[in-house]
Amino acid sequence: MFVANWKMNGSSITVKEWLNIISSSDNLNKCIFCPPLLYLKEANEFISEKKLSLSLGAQDIDPENNISLTGGISPSMLKDVGCKYSIIGHSERRNFYKEDSTLLIDKVSICLKEGIKVIFCIGESLEERNSGQTKEILSQQLRALDGFSSENLMVAYEPVWAIGSGRIPLLEDISETSDYLIDELISLGHKQEEITILYGGSVDASNAKEIYQLKSVSGLLIGGASLDGEQFLKIIG
Ligand code: PGA
C-alpha cells in the first residue's frame, strides 16, 4: 500500500491536477489518498467520474457519531464522501494536540465499528531513540491496539525524527523494528497473516523502492514527497 498524506497542504486546483497526473498509473488500487478533509468530496467526485481504483482516507477523525461537538467530523460523514480509511495517532496530532492513547483507542474503536479502516501511526522521538527506549515506546503505543484485530487496520511505523527531516533509519533498523512490531502485535492477539506494517518518514522517489522491498514492510506512508504527482508516480512504480 502507498498512502499519500498531504497534511495541511493543497487546494481544490492542486488536488485535481494531482489526480489527473496519477490517473495514468496501473497501481492505483494500492494507493490511498489523504488530502485535507475539505477536499475529500471533490476528490471523490473526480475518482468516481474517472472510475479510478484509488481509495480515499482522512488524516484524522473524531471518536463520536452525531453528537454535539463543534468542529467534529464523524465516521458517517467520512463514509458519505467516499472515504474508506482514516489515519489515527499521527505524531503531529499526538504532539500538537496531546492526543493520548485513551482518545486514540476511542478513535480506532469507532472507525472499526463503523467500517472505516485504520492507519495507526506510532514512532519514537530522537531523544527516546538515543536513550535506547525505541522498543519500549513502540510497545506502549501499540498497546492501544490490544483487543482489536488487524483485519481492517494497518500500523505505520514513523520515527518522529525521520518525518520531514530528510533522514531515514538504516534499512536494517526499519526491518528489525517492523519484525519487532509484528511480534508485538501477535502477542496482543493479532493474526500474523492479517498484520500490515507501513513505513513512513522522509520517503521519496530515491529511497521508496529499497524500503518497500523489505520483507516485513508492506507499504509506505508518504508526506512531503506525495504532494508532487510526478514523484508520487515514481514511488508507486
Ligand atoms: P514525510 O511525512 O514523508 O514528509 O516525512 C510522513 C508523515 O508524516 O506521514
Short mmCIF file of C-alpha atoms in Angstrom, two decimals, residues 93-237:
data_model
loop_
_atom_site.label_atom_id
_atom_site.label_comp_id
_atom_site.label_asym_id
_atom_site.label_seq_id
_atom_site.Cartn_x
_atom_site.Cartn_y
_atom_site.Cartn_z
CA ARG A 93 -1.51 15.14 16.41
CA ARG A 94 -0.03 13.32 19.39
CA ASN A 95 2.39 16.21 19.89
CA PHE A 96 0.41 19.34 18.92
CA TYR A 97 -2.92 18.24 20.35
CA LYS A 98 -1.63 15.92 23.06
CA GLU A 99 -3.76 13.05 21.73
CA ASP A 100 -3.25 10.22 24.19
CA SER A 101 -3.94 6.50 23.98
CA THR A 102 -7.37 6.77 25.64
CA LEU A 103 -8.55 9.08 22.86
CA LEU A 104 -6.79 7.05 20.16
CA ILE A 105 -8.42 3.83 21.36
CA ASP A 106 -11.84 5.53 21.08
CA LYS A 107 -11.00 6.67 17.56
CA VAL A 108 -9.83 3.21 16.48
CA SER A 109 -12.86 1.65 18.09
CA ILE A 110 -15.46 3.82 16.35
CA CYS A 111 -13.70 3.51 12.99
CA LEU A 112 -13.67 -0.27 13.09
CA LYS A 113 -17.26 -0.35 14.33
CA GLU A 114 -18.42 1.97 11.56
CA GLY A 115 -16.43 0.33 8.77
CA ILE A 116 -13.58 2.82 8.34
CA LYS A 117 -10.20 1.12 8.04
CA VAL A 118 -7.46 2.41 10.30
CA ILE A 119 -3.90 3.52 9.57
CA PHE A 120 -2.47 3.67 13.09
CA CYS A 121 0.78 5.65 13.42
CA ILE A 122 3.45 5.02 16.02
CA GLY A 123 7.04 6.18 16.35
CA GLU A 124 9.78 7.17 18.75
CA SER A 125 11.30 10.64 19.15
CA LEU A 126 15.02 11.22 18.66
CA GLU A 127 15.51 11.58 22.39
CA GLU A 128 13.77 8.26 23.02
CA ARG A 129 15.83 6.59 20.32
CA ASN A 130 19.10 7.98 21.65
CA SER A 131 18.31 6.76 25.13
CA GLY A 132 17.64 3.22 23.86
CA GLN A 133 13.89 3.37 24.52
CA THR A 134 12.62 2.78 20.97
CA LYS A 135 11.14 -0.67 21.52
CA GLU A 136 9.62 0.24 24.86
CA ILE A 137 7.92 3.33 23.39
CA LEU A 138 6.64 1.44 20.36
CA SER A 139 5.25 -1.33 22.56
CA GLN A 140 3.49 1.23 24.75
CA GLN A 141 1.92 2.89 21.71
CA LEU A 142 0.92 -0.48 20.23
CA ARG A 143 -0.91 -1.42 23.40
CA ALA A 144 -3.75 0.83 22.16
CA LEU A 145 -4.46 -1.94 19.65
CA ASP A 146 -4.99 -4.59 22.29
CA GLY A 147 -8.42 -6.14 21.81
CA PHE A 148 -8.71 -5.11 18.15
CA SER A 149 -7.88 -7.24 15.14
CA SER A 150 -5.56 -6.30 12.28
CA GLU A 151 -8.13 -7.28 9.68
CA ASN A 152 -9.09 -3.66 8.95
CA LEU A 153 -6.08 -1.97 10.41
CA MET A 154 -2.52 -1.13 9.34
CA VAL A 155 0.29 0.04 11.59
CA ALA A 156 2.53 2.79 10.22
CA TYR A 157 5.96 2.94 11.84
CA GLU A 158 7.05 6.57 11.58
CA PRO A 159 10.10 7.56 13.63
CA VAL A 160 9.28 11.15 14.65
CA TRP A 161 12.82 12.30 13.87
CA ALA A 162 12.52 10.98 10.31
CA ILE A 163 9.33 12.89 9.48
CA GLY A 164 10.03 15.77 7.11
CA SER A 165 13.73 15.74 8.04
CA GLY A 166 15.29 14.02 5.03
CA ARG A 167 16.74 11.40 7.40
CA ILE A 168 15.65 7.78 7.43
CA PRO A 169 16.76 4.91 9.66
CA LEU A 170 19.12 2.30 8.23
CA LEU A 171 17.25 -0.32 6.21
CA GLU A 172 18.33 -2.98 8.75
CA ASP A 173 16.76 -0.88 11.51
CA ILE A 174 13.47 -0.48 9.64
CA SER A 175 13.44 -4.21 9.01
CA GLU A 176 14.29 -5.14 12.59
CA THR A 177 11.74 -2.72 14.02
CA SER A 178 9.00 -3.96 11.68
CA ASP A 179 9.71 -7.56 12.70
CA TYR A 180 9.51 -6.46 16.31
CA LEU A 181 6.14 -4.76 15.71
CA ILE A 182 4.77 -7.90 14.07
CA ASP A 183 5.85 -9.97 17.10
CA GLU A 184 4.30 -7.45 19.48
CA LEU A 185 1.01 -7.42 17.58
CA ILE A 186 0.94 -11.23 17.62
CA SER A 187 1.44 -11.11 21.38
CA LEU A 188 -1.60 -8.79 21.56
CA GLY A 189 -3.62 -11.49 19.82
CA HIS A 190 -3.44 -10.21 16.24
CA LYS A 191 -3.27 -12.83 13.49
CA GLN A 192 0.08 -12.82 11.70
CA GLU A 193 -1.49 -13.14 8.24
CA GLU A 194 -3.61 -10.01 8.81
CA ILE A 195 -0.81 -7.74 10.04
CA THR A 196 0.29 -4.90 7.74
CA ILE A 197 3.25 -2.71 8.64
CA LEU A 198 3.88 0.51 6.71
CA TYR A 199 6.96 2.68 6.99
CA GLY A 200 6.76 6.49 6.95
CA GLY A 201 9.25 9.34 7.40
CA SER A 202 11.16 11.08 4.57
CA VAL A 203 10.16 8.52 1.94
CA ASP A 204 10.80 9.84 -1.57
CA ALA A 205 11.42 8.53 -5.08
CA SER A 206 15.10 7.87 -4.27
CA ASN A 207 14.55 5.54 -1.30
CA ALA A 208 11.00 4.17 -1.68
CA LYS A 209 11.91 1.04 -3.60
CA GLU A 210 14.50 -0.30 -1.18
CA ILE A 211 12.24 0.29 1.82
CA TYR A 212 9.20 -1.22 0.08
CA GLN A 213 11.21 -4.32 -0.78
CA LEU A 214 11.92 -5.13 2.86
CA LYS A 215 10.15 -8.35 3.77
CA SER A 216 8.31 -7.07 6.82
CA VAL A 217 7.27 -3.75 5.25
CA SER A 218 4.01 -3.93 3.27
CA GLY A 219 3.68 -0.30 2.31
CA LEU A 220 4.74 3.32 2.67
CA LEU A 221 3.19 6.42 4.21
CA ILE A 222 4.43 9.40 2.26
CA GLY A 223 4.08 13.04 3.31
CA GLY A 224 6.07 15.76 1.55
CA ALA A 225 7.06 13.71 -1.50
CA SER A 226 3.44 12.72 -2.18
CA LEU A 227 2.47 16.31 -2.98
CA ASP A 228 4.28 16.15 -6.29
CA GLY A 229 2.24 13.94 -8.64
CA GLU A 230 5.23 13.01 -10.82
CA GLN A 231 7.28 11.99 -7.80
CA PHE A 232 4.38 10.02 -6.34
CA LEU A 233 4.06 8.16 -9.67
CA LYS A 234 7.73 7.18 -9.42
CA ILE A 235 7.25 5.99 -5.84
CA ILE A 236 4.28 3.77 -6.68
CA GLY A 237 6.14 2.36 -9.69
#
